[in-house]
mmCIF file of C-alpha atoms in Angstrom:
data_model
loop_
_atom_site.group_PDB
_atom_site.id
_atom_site.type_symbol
_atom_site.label_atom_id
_atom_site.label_comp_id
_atom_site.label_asym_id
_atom_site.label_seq_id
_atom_site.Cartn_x
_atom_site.Cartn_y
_atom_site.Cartn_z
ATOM 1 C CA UNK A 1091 44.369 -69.900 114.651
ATOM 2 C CA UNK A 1092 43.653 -73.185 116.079
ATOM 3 C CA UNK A 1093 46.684 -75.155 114.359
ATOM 4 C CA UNK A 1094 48.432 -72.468 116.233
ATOM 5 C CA UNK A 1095 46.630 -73.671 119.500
ATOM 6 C CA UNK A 1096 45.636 -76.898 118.689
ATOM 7 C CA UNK A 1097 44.858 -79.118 121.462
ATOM 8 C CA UNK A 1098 47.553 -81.239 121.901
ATOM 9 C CA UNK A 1099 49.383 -78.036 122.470
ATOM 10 C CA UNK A 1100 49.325 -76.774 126.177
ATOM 11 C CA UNK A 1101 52.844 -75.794 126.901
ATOM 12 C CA UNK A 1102 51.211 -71.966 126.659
ATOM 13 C CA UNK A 1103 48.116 -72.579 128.923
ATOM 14 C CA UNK A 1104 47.833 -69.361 131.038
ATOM 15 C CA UNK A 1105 48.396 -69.588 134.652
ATOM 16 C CA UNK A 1106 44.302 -67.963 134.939
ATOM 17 C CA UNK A 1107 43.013 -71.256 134.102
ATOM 18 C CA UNK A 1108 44.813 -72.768 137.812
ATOM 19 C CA UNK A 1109 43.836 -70.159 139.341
ATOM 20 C CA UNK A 1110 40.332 -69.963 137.836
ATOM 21 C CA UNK A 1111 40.033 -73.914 138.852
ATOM 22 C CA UNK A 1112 41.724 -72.996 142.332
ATOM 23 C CA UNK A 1113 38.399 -70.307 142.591
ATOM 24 C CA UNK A 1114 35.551 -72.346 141.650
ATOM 25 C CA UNK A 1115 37.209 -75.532 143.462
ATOM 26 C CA UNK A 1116 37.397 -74.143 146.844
ATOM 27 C CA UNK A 1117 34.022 -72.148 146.646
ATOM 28 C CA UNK A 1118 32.387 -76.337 145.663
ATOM 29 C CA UNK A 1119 34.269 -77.693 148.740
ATOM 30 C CA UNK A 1120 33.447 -74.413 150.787
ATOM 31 C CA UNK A 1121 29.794 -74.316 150.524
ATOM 32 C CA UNK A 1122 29.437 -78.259 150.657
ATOM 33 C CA UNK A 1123 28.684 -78.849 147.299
ATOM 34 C CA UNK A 1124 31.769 -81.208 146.708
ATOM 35 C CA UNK A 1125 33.810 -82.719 149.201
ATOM 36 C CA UNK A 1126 38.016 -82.672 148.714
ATOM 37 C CA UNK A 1127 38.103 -86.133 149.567
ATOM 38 C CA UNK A 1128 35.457 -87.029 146.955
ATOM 39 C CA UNK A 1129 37.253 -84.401 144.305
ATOM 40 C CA UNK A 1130 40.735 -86.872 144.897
ATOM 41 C CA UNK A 1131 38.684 -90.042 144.813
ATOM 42 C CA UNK A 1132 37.390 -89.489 141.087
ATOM 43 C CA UNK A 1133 41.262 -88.103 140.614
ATOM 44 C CA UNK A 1134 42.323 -91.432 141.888
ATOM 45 C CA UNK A 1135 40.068 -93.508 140.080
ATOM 46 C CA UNK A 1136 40.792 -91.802 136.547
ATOM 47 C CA UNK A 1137 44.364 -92.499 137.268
ATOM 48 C CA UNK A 1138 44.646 -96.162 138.213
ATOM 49 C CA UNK A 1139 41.575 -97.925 138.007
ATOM 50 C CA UNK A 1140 39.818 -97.452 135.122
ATOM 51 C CA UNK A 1141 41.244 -97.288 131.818
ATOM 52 C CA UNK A 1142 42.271 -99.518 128.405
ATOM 53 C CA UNK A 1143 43.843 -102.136 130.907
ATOM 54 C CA UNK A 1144 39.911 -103.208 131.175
ATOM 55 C CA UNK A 1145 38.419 -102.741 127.613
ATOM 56 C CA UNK A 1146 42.009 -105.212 126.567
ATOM 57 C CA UNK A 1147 40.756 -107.655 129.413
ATOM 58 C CA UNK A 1148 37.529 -107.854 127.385
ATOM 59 C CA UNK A 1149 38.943 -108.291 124.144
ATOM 60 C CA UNK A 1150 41.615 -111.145 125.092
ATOM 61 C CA UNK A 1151 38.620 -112.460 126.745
ATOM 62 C CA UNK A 1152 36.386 -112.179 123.597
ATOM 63 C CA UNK A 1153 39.551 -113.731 121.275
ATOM 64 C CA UNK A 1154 39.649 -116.887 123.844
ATOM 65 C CA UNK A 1155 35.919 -117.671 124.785
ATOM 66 C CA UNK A 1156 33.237 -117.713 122.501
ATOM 67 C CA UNK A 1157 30.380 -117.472 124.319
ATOM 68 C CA UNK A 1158 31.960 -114.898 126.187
ATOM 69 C CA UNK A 1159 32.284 -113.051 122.605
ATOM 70 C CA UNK A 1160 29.020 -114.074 121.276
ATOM 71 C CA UNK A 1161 27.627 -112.381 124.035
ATOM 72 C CA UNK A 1162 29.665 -109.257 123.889
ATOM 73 C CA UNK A 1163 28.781 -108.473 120.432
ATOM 74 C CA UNK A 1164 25.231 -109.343 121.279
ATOM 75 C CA UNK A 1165 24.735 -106.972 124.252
ATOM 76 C CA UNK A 1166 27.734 -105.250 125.341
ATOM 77 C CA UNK A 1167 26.082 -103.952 128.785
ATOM 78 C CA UNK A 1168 25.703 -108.082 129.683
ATOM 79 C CA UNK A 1169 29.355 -108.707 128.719
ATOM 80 C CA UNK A 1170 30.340 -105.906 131.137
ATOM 81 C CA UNK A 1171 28.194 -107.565 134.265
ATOM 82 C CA UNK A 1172 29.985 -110.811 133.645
ATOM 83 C CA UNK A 1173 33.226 -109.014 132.812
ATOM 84 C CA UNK A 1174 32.264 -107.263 136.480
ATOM 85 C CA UNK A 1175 32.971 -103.490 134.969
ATOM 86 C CA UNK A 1176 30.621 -101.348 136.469
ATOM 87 C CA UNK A 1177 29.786 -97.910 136.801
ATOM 88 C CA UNK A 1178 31.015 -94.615 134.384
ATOM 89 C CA UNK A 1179 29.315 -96.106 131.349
ATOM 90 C CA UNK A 1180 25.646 -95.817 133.130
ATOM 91 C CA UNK A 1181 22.819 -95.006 131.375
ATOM 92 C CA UNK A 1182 25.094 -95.752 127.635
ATOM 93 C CA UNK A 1183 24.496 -98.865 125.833
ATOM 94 C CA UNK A 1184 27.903 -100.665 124.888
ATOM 95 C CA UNK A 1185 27.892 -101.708 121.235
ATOM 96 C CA UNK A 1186 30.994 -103.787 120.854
ATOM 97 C CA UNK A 1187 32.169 -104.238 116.643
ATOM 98 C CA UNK A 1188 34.446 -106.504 115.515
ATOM 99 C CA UNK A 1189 37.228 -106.208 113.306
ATOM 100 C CA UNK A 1190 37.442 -108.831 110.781
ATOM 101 C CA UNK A 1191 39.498 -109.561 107.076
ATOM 102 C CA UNK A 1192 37.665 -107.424 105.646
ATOM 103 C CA UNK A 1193 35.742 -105.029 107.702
ATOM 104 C CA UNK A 1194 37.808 -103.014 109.904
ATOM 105 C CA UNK A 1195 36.025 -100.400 112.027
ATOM 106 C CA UNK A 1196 36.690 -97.279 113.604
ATOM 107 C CA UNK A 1197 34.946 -94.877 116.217
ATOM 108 C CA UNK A 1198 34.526 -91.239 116.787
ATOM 109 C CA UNK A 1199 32.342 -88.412 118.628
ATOM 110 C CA UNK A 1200 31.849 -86.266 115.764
ATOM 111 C CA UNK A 1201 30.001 -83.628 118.112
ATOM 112 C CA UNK A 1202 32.036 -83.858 121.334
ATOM 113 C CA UNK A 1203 33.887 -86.802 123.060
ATOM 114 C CA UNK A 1204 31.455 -89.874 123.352
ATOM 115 C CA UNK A 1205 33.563 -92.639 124.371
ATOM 116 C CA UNK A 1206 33.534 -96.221 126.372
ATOM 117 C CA UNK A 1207 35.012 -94.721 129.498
ATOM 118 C CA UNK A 1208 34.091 -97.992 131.220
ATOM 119 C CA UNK A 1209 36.349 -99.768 129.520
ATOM 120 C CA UNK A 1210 38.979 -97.746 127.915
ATOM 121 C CA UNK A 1211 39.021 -94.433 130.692
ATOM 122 C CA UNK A 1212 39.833 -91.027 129.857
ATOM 123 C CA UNK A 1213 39.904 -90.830 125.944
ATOM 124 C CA UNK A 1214 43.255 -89.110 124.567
ATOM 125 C CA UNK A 1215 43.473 -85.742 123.136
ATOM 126 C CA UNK A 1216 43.295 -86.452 119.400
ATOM 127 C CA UNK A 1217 40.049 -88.257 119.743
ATOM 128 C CA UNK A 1218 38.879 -84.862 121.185
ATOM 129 C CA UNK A 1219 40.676 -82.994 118.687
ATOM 130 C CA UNK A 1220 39.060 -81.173 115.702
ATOM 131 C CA UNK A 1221 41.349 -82.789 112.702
ATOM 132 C CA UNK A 1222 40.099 -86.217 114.307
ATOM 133 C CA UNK A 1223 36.843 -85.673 114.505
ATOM 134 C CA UNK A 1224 35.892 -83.317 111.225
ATOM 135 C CA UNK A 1225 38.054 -85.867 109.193
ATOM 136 C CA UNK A 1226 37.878 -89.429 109.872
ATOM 137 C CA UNK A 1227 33.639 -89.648 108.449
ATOM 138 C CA UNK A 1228 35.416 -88.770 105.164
ATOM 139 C CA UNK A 1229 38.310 -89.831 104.399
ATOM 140 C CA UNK A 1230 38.648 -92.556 107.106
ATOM 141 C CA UNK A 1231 41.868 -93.886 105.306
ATOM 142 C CA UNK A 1232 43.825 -90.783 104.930
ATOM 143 C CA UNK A 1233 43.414 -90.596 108.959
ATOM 144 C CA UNK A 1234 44.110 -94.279 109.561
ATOM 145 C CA UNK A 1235 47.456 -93.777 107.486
ATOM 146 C CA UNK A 1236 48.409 -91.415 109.574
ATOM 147 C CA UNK A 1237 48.168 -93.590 112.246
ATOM 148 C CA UNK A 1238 50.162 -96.117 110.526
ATOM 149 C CA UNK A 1239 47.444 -98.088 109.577
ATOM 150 C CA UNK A 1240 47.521 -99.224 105.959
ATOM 151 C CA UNK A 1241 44.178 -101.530 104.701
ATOM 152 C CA UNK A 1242 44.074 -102.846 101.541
ATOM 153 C CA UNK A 1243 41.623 -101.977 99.036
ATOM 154 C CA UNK A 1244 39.129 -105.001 99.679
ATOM 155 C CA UNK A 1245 38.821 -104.166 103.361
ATOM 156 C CA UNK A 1246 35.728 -102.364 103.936
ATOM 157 C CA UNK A 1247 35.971 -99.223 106.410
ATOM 158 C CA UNK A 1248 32.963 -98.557 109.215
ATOM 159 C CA UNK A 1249 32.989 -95.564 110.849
ATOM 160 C CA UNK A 1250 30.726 -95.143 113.703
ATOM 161 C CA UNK A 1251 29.960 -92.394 115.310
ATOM 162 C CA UNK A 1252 28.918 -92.102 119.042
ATOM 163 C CA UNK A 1253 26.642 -90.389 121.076
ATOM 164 C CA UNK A 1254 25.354 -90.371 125.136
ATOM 165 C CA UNK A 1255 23.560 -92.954 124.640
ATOM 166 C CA UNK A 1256 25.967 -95.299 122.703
ATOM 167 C CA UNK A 1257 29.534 -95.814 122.857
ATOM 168 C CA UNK A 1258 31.651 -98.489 120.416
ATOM 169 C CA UNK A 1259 34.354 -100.370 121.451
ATOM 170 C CA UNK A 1260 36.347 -102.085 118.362
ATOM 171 C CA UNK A 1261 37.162 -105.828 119.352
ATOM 172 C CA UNK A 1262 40.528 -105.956 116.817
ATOM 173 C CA UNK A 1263 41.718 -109.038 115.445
ATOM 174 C CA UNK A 1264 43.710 -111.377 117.235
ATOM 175 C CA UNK A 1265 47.299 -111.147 115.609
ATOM 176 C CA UNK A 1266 48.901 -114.204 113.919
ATOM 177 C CA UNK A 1267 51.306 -116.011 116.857
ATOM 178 C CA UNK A 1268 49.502 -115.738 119.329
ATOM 179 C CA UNK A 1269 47.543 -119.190 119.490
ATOM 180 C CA UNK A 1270 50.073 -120.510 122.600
ATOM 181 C CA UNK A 1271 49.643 -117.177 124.789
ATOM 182 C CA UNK A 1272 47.201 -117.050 127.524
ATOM 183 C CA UNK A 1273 44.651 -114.978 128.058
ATOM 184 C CA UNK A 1274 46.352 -112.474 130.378
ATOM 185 C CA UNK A 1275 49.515 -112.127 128.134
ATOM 186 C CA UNK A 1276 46.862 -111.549 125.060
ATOM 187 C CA UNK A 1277 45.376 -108.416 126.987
ATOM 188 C CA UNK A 1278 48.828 -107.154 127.387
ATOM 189 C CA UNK A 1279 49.287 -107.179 123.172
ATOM 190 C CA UNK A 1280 45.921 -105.238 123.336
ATOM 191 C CA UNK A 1281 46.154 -101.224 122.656
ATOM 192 C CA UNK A 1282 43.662 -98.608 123.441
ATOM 193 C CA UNK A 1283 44.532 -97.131 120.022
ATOM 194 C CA UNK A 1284 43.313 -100.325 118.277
ATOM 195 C CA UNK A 1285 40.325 -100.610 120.159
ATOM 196 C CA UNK A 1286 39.742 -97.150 118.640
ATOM 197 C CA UNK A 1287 40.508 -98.772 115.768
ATOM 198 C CA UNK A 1288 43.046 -96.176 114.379
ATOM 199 C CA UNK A 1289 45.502 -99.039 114.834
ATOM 200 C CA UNK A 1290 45.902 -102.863 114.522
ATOM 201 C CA UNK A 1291 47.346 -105.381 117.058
ATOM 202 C CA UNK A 1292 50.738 -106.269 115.758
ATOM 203 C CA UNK A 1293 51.939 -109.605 116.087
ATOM 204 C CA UNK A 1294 54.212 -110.048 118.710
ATOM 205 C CA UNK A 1295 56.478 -111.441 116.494
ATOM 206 C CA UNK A 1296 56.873 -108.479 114.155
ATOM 207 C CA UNK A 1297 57.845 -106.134 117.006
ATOM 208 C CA UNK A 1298 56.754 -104.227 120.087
ATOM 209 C CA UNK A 1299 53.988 -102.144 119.184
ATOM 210 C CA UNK A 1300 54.241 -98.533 119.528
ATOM 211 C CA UNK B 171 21.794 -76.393 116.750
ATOM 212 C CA UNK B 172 24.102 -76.039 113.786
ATOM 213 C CA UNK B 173 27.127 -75.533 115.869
ATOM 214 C CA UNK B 174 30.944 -75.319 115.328
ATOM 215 C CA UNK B 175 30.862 -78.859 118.022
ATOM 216 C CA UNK B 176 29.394 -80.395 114.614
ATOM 217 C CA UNK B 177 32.704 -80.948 113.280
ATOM 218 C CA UNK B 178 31.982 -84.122 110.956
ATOM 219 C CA UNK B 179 33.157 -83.555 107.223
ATOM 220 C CA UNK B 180 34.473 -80.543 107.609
ATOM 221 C CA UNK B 181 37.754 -79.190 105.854
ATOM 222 C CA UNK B 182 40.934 -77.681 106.503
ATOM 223 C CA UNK B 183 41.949 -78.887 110.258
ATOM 224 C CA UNK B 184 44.929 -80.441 109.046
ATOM 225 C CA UNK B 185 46.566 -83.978 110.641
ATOM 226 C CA UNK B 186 45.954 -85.569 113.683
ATOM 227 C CA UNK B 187 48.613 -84.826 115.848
ATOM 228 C CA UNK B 188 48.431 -87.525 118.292
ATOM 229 C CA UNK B 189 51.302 -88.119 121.007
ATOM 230 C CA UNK B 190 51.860 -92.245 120.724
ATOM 231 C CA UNK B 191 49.695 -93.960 123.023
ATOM 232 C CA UNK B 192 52.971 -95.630 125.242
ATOM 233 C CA UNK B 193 54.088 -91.755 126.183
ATOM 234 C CA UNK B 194 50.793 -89.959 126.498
ATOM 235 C CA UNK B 195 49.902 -88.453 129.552
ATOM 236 C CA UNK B 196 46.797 -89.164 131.045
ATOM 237 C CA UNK B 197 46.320 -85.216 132.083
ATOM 238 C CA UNK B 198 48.218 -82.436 130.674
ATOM 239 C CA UNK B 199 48.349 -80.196 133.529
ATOM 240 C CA UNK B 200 47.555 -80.320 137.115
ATOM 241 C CA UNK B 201 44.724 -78.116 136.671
ATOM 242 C CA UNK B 202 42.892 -80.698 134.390
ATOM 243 C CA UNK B 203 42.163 -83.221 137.104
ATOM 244 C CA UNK B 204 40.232 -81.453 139.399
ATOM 245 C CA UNK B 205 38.002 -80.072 136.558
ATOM 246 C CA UNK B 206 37.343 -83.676 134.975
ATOM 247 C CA UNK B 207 36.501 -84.663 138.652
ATOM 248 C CA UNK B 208 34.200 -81.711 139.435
ATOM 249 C CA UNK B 209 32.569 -82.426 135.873
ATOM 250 C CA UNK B 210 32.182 -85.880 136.767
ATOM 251 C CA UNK B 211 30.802 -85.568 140.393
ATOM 252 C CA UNK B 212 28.364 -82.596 139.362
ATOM 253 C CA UNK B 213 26.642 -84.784 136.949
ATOM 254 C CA UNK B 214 26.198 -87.596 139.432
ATOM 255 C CA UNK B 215 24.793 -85.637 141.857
ATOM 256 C CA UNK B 216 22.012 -84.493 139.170
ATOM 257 C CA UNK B 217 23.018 -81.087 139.364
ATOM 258 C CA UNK B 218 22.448 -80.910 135.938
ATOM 259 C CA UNK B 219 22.362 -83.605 133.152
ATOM 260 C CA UNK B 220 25.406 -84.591 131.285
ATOM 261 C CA UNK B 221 23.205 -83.344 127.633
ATOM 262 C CA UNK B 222 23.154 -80.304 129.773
ATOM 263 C CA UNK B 223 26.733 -79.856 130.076
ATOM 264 C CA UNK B 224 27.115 -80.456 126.744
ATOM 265 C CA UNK B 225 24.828 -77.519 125.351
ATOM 266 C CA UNK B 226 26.633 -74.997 127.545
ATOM 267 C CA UNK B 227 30.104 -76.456 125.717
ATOM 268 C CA UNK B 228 27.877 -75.883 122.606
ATOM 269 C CA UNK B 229 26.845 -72.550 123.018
ATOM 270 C CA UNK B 230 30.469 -71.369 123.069
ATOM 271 C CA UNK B 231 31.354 -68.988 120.219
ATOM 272 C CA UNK B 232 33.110 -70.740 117.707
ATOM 273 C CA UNK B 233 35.956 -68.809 118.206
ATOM 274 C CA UNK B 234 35.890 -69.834 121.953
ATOM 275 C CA UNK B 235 35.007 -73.400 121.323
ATOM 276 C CA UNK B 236 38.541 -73.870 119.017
ATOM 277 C CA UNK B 237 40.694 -71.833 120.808
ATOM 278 C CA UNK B 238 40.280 -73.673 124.206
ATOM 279 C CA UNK B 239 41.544 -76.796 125.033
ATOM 280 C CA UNK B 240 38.895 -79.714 126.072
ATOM 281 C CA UNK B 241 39.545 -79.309 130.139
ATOM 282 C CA UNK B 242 39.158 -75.924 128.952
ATOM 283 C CA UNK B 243 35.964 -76.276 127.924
ATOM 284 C CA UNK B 244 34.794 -77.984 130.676
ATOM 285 C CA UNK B 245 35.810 -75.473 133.264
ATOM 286 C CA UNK B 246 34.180 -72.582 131.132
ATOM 287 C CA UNK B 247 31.019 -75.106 131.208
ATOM 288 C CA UNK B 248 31.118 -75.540 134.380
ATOM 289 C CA UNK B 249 31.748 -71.833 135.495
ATOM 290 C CA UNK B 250 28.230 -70.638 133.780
ATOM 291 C CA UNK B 251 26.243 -73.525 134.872
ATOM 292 C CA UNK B 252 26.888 -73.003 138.715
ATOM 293 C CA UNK B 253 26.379 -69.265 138.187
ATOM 294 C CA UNK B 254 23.097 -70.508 136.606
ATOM 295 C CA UNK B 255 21.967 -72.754 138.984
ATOM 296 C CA UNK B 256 22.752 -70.663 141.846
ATOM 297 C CA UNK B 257 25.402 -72.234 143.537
ATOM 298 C CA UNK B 258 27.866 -69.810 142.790
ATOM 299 C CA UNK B 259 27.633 -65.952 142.498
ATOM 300 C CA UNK B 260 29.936 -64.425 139.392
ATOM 301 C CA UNK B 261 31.790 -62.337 141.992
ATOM 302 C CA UNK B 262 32.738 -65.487 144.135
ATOM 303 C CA UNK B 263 34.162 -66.709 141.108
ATOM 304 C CA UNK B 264 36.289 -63.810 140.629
ATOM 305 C CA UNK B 265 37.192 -63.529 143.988
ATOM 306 C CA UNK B 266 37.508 -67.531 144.889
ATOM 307 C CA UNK B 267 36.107 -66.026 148.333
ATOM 308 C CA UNK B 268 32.630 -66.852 149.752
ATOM 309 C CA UNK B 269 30.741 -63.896 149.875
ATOM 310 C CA UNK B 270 29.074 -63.158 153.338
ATOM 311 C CA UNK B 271 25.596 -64.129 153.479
ATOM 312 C CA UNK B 272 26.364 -66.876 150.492
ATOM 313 C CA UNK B 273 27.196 -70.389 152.765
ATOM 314 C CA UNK B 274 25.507 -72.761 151.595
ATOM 315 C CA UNK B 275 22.530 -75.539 152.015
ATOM 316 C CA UNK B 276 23.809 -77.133 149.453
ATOM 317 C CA UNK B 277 20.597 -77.661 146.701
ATOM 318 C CA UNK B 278 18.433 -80.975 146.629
ATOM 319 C CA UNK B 279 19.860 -82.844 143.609
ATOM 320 C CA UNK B 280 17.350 -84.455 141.056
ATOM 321 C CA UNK B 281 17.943 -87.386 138.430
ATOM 322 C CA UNK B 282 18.138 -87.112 135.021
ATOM 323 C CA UNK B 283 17.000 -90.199 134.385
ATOM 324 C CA UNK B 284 13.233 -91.174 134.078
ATOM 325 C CA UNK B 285 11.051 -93.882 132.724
ATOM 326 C CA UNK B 286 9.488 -93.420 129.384
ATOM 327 C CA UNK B 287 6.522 -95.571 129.474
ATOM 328 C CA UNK B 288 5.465 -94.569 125.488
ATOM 329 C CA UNK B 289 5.816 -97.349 123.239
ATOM 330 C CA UNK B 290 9.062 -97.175 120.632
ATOM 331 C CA UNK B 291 8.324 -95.629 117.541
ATOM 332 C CA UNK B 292 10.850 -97.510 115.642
ATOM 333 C CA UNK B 293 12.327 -100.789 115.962
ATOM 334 C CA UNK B 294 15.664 -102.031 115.557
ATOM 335 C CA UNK B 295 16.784 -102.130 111.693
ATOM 336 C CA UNK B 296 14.166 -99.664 110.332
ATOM 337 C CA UNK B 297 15.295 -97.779 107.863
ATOM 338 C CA UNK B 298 14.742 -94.019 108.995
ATOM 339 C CA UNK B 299 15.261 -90.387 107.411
ATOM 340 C CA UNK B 300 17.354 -88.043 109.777
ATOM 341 C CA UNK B 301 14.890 -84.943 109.898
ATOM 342 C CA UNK B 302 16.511 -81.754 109.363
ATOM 343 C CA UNK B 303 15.646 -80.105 112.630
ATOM 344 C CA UNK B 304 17.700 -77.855 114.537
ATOM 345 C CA UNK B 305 15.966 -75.225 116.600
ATOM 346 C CA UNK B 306 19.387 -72.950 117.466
ATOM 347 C CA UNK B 307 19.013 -73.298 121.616
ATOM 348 C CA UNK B 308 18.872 -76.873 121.731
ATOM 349 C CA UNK B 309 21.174 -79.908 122.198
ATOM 350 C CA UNK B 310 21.533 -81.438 118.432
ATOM 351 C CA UNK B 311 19.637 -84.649 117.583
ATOM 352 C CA UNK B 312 21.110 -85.109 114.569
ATOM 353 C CA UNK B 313 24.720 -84.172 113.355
ATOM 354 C CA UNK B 314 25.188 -81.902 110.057
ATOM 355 C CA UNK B 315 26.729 -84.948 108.207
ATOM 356 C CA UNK B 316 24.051 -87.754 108.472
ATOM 357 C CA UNK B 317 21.894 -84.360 107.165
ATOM 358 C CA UNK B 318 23.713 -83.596 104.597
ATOM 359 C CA UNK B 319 25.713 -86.757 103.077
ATOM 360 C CA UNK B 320 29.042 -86.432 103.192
ATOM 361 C CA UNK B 321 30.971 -89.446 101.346
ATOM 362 C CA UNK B 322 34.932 -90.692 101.617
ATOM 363 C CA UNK B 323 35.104 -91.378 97.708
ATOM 364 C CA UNK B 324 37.706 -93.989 99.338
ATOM 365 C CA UNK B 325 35.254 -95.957 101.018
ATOM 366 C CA UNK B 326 33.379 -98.024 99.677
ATOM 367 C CA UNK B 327 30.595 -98.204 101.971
ATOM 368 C CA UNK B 328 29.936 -96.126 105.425
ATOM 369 C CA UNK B 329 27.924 -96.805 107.833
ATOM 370 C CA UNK B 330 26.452 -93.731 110.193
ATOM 371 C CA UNK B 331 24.243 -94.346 113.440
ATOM 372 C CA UNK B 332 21.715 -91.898 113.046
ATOM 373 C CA UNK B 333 20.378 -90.503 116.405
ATOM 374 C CA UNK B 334 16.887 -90.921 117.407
ATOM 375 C CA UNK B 335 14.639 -88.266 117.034
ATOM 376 C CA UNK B 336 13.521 -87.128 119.923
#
């Protein structure tokens, strides 16, 4: 069953699936198709230099400039040239939505894993994950809860669903206490599950977030 | 394609299960990084397009598509579409040998993206009606839920982003 083998499970992956990786991997490089040292470039790059540490630069950006924000929500592909993130969104439009008192939003890839890769990397394996995506269209709240994310009955939930050619990004609200920190220690408050939107930026005040 | 990927609104998957975001790996096993790189650097090179890769992960059984993991998925993707586009023989693959005779040129790589020149047949807040049209070998153009209007009694309002039509 696939609670039995749900995908945050892999502690019983076979050993087939290294060496079935190990088999088409070296027949790529073999015959030219792929080069090792571009294989451990991408590997590289997933790993250090793209992932939420950009999509938070944005948003502490977005909380401190306006124009910078204005534009952002206007056309997110602009925002990224003068942000200067480039590449691994090509071709997607970035549709940046703001969270505000009483609209909080939330994305998903009901069919697959549409994501903003350009600014938040690698998306983690409960956005992939069938409970995720089959759930969170309809009962949005009931998912956010389980997050730990409680809204009150006057906030109005938007759920948007991506595709290949559009990916959200949630700009969250800038927590209370935070009107003295600069825009680099604001980035730092920033989480990748809140620009989700599955979770809200704390206040530093009431805690480290989780 | 009405397809088990169509997972919007349906029942009985249970909770989320997420690891917290401050101790989540980035990969869960070693294996997963070269297959998100060899996914990554296929589709670049126009090997195939990335709605391409997508339909082979969609034309998994169901049974396949929720038993694997999502690196899974790609690798099992990725295994039929170089068999398909000739790369890569299905005996190589069981092998992980080149067979004699099979060294490659390696194949002129195309884009997948071109210019549409027609005008737009819609324009930015029109109201539109998702047609119910899924022909069962293609890549989806519109998800089961936008077709069939699922609600969160919770909510009070949803929004959906209907795909274009295509």
């Amino acid at each position: 069953m696939a609670r039995d083998r749900d995908e945050n499970d892999h502690s019983d992956v076979p050993d087939d699936l290294s060496l079935r990786v190990k088999a088409l991997q070296s027949l790529l490089v073999e015959k030219h198709f792929i080069s090792q040292m571009q294989i451990d470039g991408v590997i590289e790059a997933f790993e250090h230099r793209i992932g939420p540490h950009l999509g938070a630069g944005v948003v502490a950006r977005a909380w401190v400039d306006p124009e910078f924000r204005e534009l952002l929500i206007r056309d997110g592909n602009a925002a990224m040239t003068v942000a200067g993130i480039g590449g691994w969104g090509h071709g997607a439009r970035l549709v940046a939505v703001e969270n505000t008192p009483t609209v909080h939003n939330v994305v998903v890839c009901t069919l697959c894993s549409c994501y903003p890769a350009q600014v938040l990397g690698l998306s983690p394996v409960w956005y992939k994950s069938a409970p995720y995506r089959s759930r969170v269209v309809i009962e949005p709240r009931s998912v956010l809860e389980e997050f730990g994310t409680v809204l009150g009955d006057d906030v109005e939930v938007r759920v948007w669903d991506s595709n290949s050619e559009v990916r959200y990004l949630v700009i969250p609200q800038r927590p209370a206490g935070t009107e003295h920190l600069a825009v680099e220690e604001l980035a730092r408050l920033v989480t990748r599950n809140a620009m989700i939107g599955v979770e809200v930026v704390p206040s530093p005040t009431s805690g480290p977030a989780r | 394609m009405n397809g088990i990927h169509d997972l919007g609104g349906m029942h009985g998957f249970g909770r989320v299960d997420a690891e917290p975001e401050a101790v989540e790996p980035l990969f869960h096993a070693e294996w997963e990084k070269p297959v998100g790189a060899m996914t990554l650097l296929l589709i670049q090179q126009g090997r195939w397009s990335l709605d391409r890769f997508r339909q082979t992960i969609e034309s998994e059984t169901p049974m396949e598509y929720l038993s694997r993991s999502y690196f899974e998925r790609w690798l099992a993707a990725m295994e039929t579409l170089v068999v398909e586009h000739g790369m890569v023989t299905p005996e190589e693959l069981t092998t992980g040998k080149v067979a004699s005779g099979q060294l490659a040129e390696s194949a002129p790589s195309w884009s997948p993206v071109f210019e549409i020149t027609e005008p737009p047949r819609y324009a930015i807040g029109d109201q539109v009606r998702a047609v119910n049209r899924h022909p069962p070998r293609s890549h989806p153009v519109t998800p089961l839920r936008p077709r069939t209007r699922w609600r969160d009694r919770r909510s009070r309002r949803r929004r959906t982003t209907p795909r274009a039509g295509r």
